[in-house]
């Protein structure tokens, strides 16, 4: 899931770009790694993606494929 897709999801769910960028900046603060901000971002993206999948695919085969892709993407991030 690219940055532009993240921005689109946040906009669709009434999150501002400023909030997304502030979370990303917290994650990438200097040389310090902010695990709390990282997990907040992952949790928000996971919830918003699940809502999107639920609304679009609703237990179809494509929904299961999308959920698998999200799970793999989250594992790569952690």
mmCIF file with all atom_site columns, C-alpha atoms in Angstrom, residues 14-76:
data_model
loop_
_atom_site.group_PDB
_atom_site.id
_atom_site.type_symbol
_atom_site.label_atom_id
_atom_site.label_alt_id
_atom_site.label_comp_id
_atom_site.label_asym_id
_atom_site.label_entity_id
_atom_site.label_seq_id
_atom_site.pdbx_PDB_ins_code
_atom_site.Cartn_x
_atom_site.Cartn_y
_atom_site.Cartn_z
_atom_site.occupancy
_atom_site.B_iso_or_equiv
_atom_site.pdbx_formal_charge
_atom_site.auth_seq_id
_atom_site.auth_comp_id
_atom_site.auth_asym_id
_atom_site.auth_atom_id
_atom_site.pdbx_PDB_model_num
ATOM 1  C CA . UNK A 1 14 ? -12.342 11.885  7.366  1.00 0.00 ? 14 UNK A CA 1
ATOM 2  C CA . UNK A 1 15 ? -8.711  11.926  8.462  1.00 0.00 ? 15 UNK A CA 1
ATOM 3  C CA . UNK A 1 16 ? -6.664  14.888  7.308  1.00 0.00 ? 16 UNK A CA 1
ATOM 4  C CA . UNK A 1 17 ? -3.374  14.656  5.465  1.00 0.00 ? 17 UNK A CA 1
ATOM 5  C CA . UNK A 1 18 ? -1.850  16.734  8.263  1.00 0.00 ? 18 UNK A CA 1
ATOM 6  C CA . UNK A 1 19 ? -2.708  13.999  10.775 1.00 0.00 ? 19 UNK A CA 1
ATOM 7  C CA . UNK A 1 20 ? -1.207  11.299  8.547  1.00 0.00 ? 20 UNK A CA 1
ATOM 8  C CA . UNK A 1 21 ? 2.009   13.266  8.023  1.00 0.00 ? 21 UNK A CA 1
ATOM 9  C CA . UNK A 1 22 ? 2.285   14.104  11.725 1.00 0.00 ? 22 UNK A CA 1
ATOM 10 C CA . UNK A 1 23 ? 2.044   10.391  12.568 1.00 0.00 ? 23 UNK A CA 1
ATOM 11 C CA . UNK A 1 24 ? 4.665   9.569   9.936  1.00 0.00 ? 24 UNK A CA 1
ATOM 12 C CA . UNK A 1 25 ? 6.933   12.313  11.267 1.00 0.00 ? 25 UNK A CA 1
ATOM 13 C CA . UNK A 1 26 ? 6.585   10.924  14.790 1.00 0.00 ? 26 UNK A CA 1
ATOM 14 C CA . UNK A 1 27 ? 7.577   7.513   13.460 1.00 0.00 ? 27 UNK A CA 1
ATOM 15 C CA . UNK A 1 28 ? 10.652  8.914   11.695 1.00 0.00 ? 28 UNK A CA 1
ATOM 16 C CA . UNK A 1 29 ? 11.782  11.409  14.386 1.00 0.00 ? 29 UNK A CA 1
ATOM 17 C CA . UNK A 1 30 ? 15.524  11.896  13.885 1.00 0.00 ? 30 UNK A CA 1
ATOM 18 C CA . UNK A 1 31 ? 17.466  8.812   14.846 1.00 0.00 ? 31 UNK A CA 1
ATOM 19 C CA . UNK A 1 32 ? 14.937  7.827   17.493 1.00 0.00 ? 32 UNK A CA 1
ATOM 20 C CA . UNK A 1 33 ? 12.352  5.264   16.495 1.00 0.00 ? 33 UNK A CA 1
ATOM 21 C CA . UNK A 1 34 ? 8.946   5.873   18.041 1.00 0.00 ? 34 UNK A CA 1
ATOM 22 C CA . UNK A 1 35 ? 7.357   2.436   18.411 1.00 0.00 ? 35 UNK A CA 1
ATOM 23 C CA . UNK A 1 36 ? 4.110   3.826   19.823 1.00 0.00 ? 36 UNK A CA 1
ATOM 24 C CA . UNK A 1 37 ? 3.576   6.116   16.815 1.00 0.00 ? 37 UNK A CA 1
ATOM 25 C CA . UNK A 1 38 ? 4.506   3.261   14.464 1.00 0.00 ? 38 UNK A CA 1
ATOM 26 C CA . UNK A 1 39 ? 1.951   0.938   16.029 1.00 0.00 ? 39 UNK A CA 1
ATOM 27 C CA . UNK A 1 40 ? -0.688  3.690   16.080 1.00 0.00 ? 40 UNK A CA 1
ATOM 28 C CA . UNK A 1 41 ? -0.174  4.141   12.340 1.00 0.00 ? 41 UNK A CA 1
ATOM 29 C CA . UNK A 1 42 ? -0.320  0.397   11.680 1.00 0.00 ? 42 UNK A CA 1
ATOM 30 C CA . UNK A 1 43 ? -3.478  -0.023  13.768 1.00 0.00 ? 43 UNK A CA 1
ATOM 31 C CA . UNK A 1 44 ? -5.220  2.896   12.066 1.00 0.00 ? 44 UNK A CA 1
ATOM 32 C CA . UNK A 1 45 ? -4.288  1.694   8.594  1.00 0.00 ? 45 UNK A CA 1
ATOM 33 C CA . UNK A 1 46 ? -5.390  -1.838  9.485  1.00 0.00 ? 46 UNK A CA 1
ATOM 34 C CA . UNK A 1 47 ? -8.781  -0.692  10.811 1.00 0.00 ? 47 UNK A CA 1
ATOM 35 C CA . UNK A 1 48 ? -9.414  1.653   7.884  1.00 0.00 ? 48 UNK A CA 1
ATOM 36 C CA . UNK A 1 49 ? -8.375  -1.007  5.373  1.00 0.00 ? 49 UNK A CA 1
ATOM 37 C CA . UNK A 1 50 ? -10.643 -3.588  7.010  1.00 0.00 ? 50 UNK A CA 1
ATOM 38 C CA . UNK A 1 51 ? -13.548 -1.110  6.859  1.00 0.00 ? 51 UNK A CA 1
ATOM 39 C CA . UNK A 1 52 ? -12.823 -0.499  3.195  1.00 0.00 ? 52 UNK A CA 1
ATOM 40 C CA . UNK A 1 53 ? -12.647 -4.234  2.454  1.00 0.00 ? 53 UNK A CA 1
ATOM 41 C CA . UNK A 1 54 ? -15.852 -4.885  4.391  1.00 0.00 ? 54 UNK A CA 1
ATOM 42 C CA . UNK A 1 55 ? -17.736 -2.178  2.530  1.00 0.00 ? 55 UNK A CA 1
ATOM 43 C CA . UNK A 1 56 ? -16.461 -3.170  -0.934 1.00 0.00 ? 56 UNK A CA 1
ATOM 44 C CA . UNK A 1 57 ? -16.137 -6.945  -0.890 1.00 0.00 ? 57 UNK A CA 1
ATOM 45 C CA . UNK A 1 58 ? -18.220 -8.207  2.041  1.00 0.00 ? 58 UNK A CA 1
ATOM 46 C CA . UNK A 1 59 ? -17.133 -11.841 2.410  1.00 0.00 ? 59 UNK A CA 1
ATOM 47 C CA . UNK A 1 60 ? -16.444 -12.398 -1.284 1.00 0.00 ? 60 UNK A CA 1
ATOM 48 C CA . UNK A 1 61 ? -13.405 -14.219 -2.630 1.00 0.00 ? 61 UNK A CA 1
ATOM 49 C CA . UNK A 1 62 ? -11.759 -10.870 -3.400 1.00 0.00 ? 62 UNK A CA 1
ATOM 50 C CA . UNK A 1 63 ? -12.262 -9.813  0.206  1.00 0.00 ? 63 UNK A CA 1
ATOM 51 C CA . UNK A 1 64 ? -10.357 -12.847 1.450  1.00 0.00 ? 64 UNK A CA 1
ATOM 52 C CA . UNK A 1 65 ? -7.529  -12.139 -1.015 1.00 0.00 ? 65 UNK A CA 1
ATOM 53 C CA . UNK A 1 66 ? -7.404  -8.491  0.084  1.00 0.00 ? 66 UNK A CA 1
ATOM 54 C CA . UNK A 1 67 ? -7.332  -9.464  3.774  1.00 0.00 ? 67 UNK A CA 1
ATOM 55 C CA . UNK A 1 68 ? -4.424  -11.829 3.041  1.00 0.00 ? 68 UNK A CA 1
ATOM 56 C CA . UNK A 1 69 ? -2.527  -9.037  1.290  1.00 0.00 ? 69 UNK A CA 1
ATOM 57 C CA . UNK A 1 70 ? -3.114  -6.651  4.204  1.00 0.00 ? 70 UNK A CA 1
ATOM 58 C CA . UNK A 1 71 ? -1.907  -9.262  6.689  1.00 0.00 ? 71 UNK A CA 1
ATOM 59 C CA . UNK A 1 72 ? 1.266   -9.851  4.667  1.00 0.00 ? 72 UNK A CA 1
ATOM 60 C CA . UNK A 1 73 ? 1.858   -6.103  4.361  1.00 0.00 ? 73 UNK A CA 1
ATOM 61 C CA . UNK A 1 74 ? 1.454   -5.636  8.126  1.00 0.00 ? 74 UNK A CA 1
ATOM 62 C CA . UNK A 1 75 ? 3.887   -8.463  8.829  1.00 0.00 ? 75 UNK A CA 1
ATOM 63 C CA . UNK A 1 76 ? 6.437   -6.776  6.545  1.00 0.00 ? 76 UNK A CA 1
#
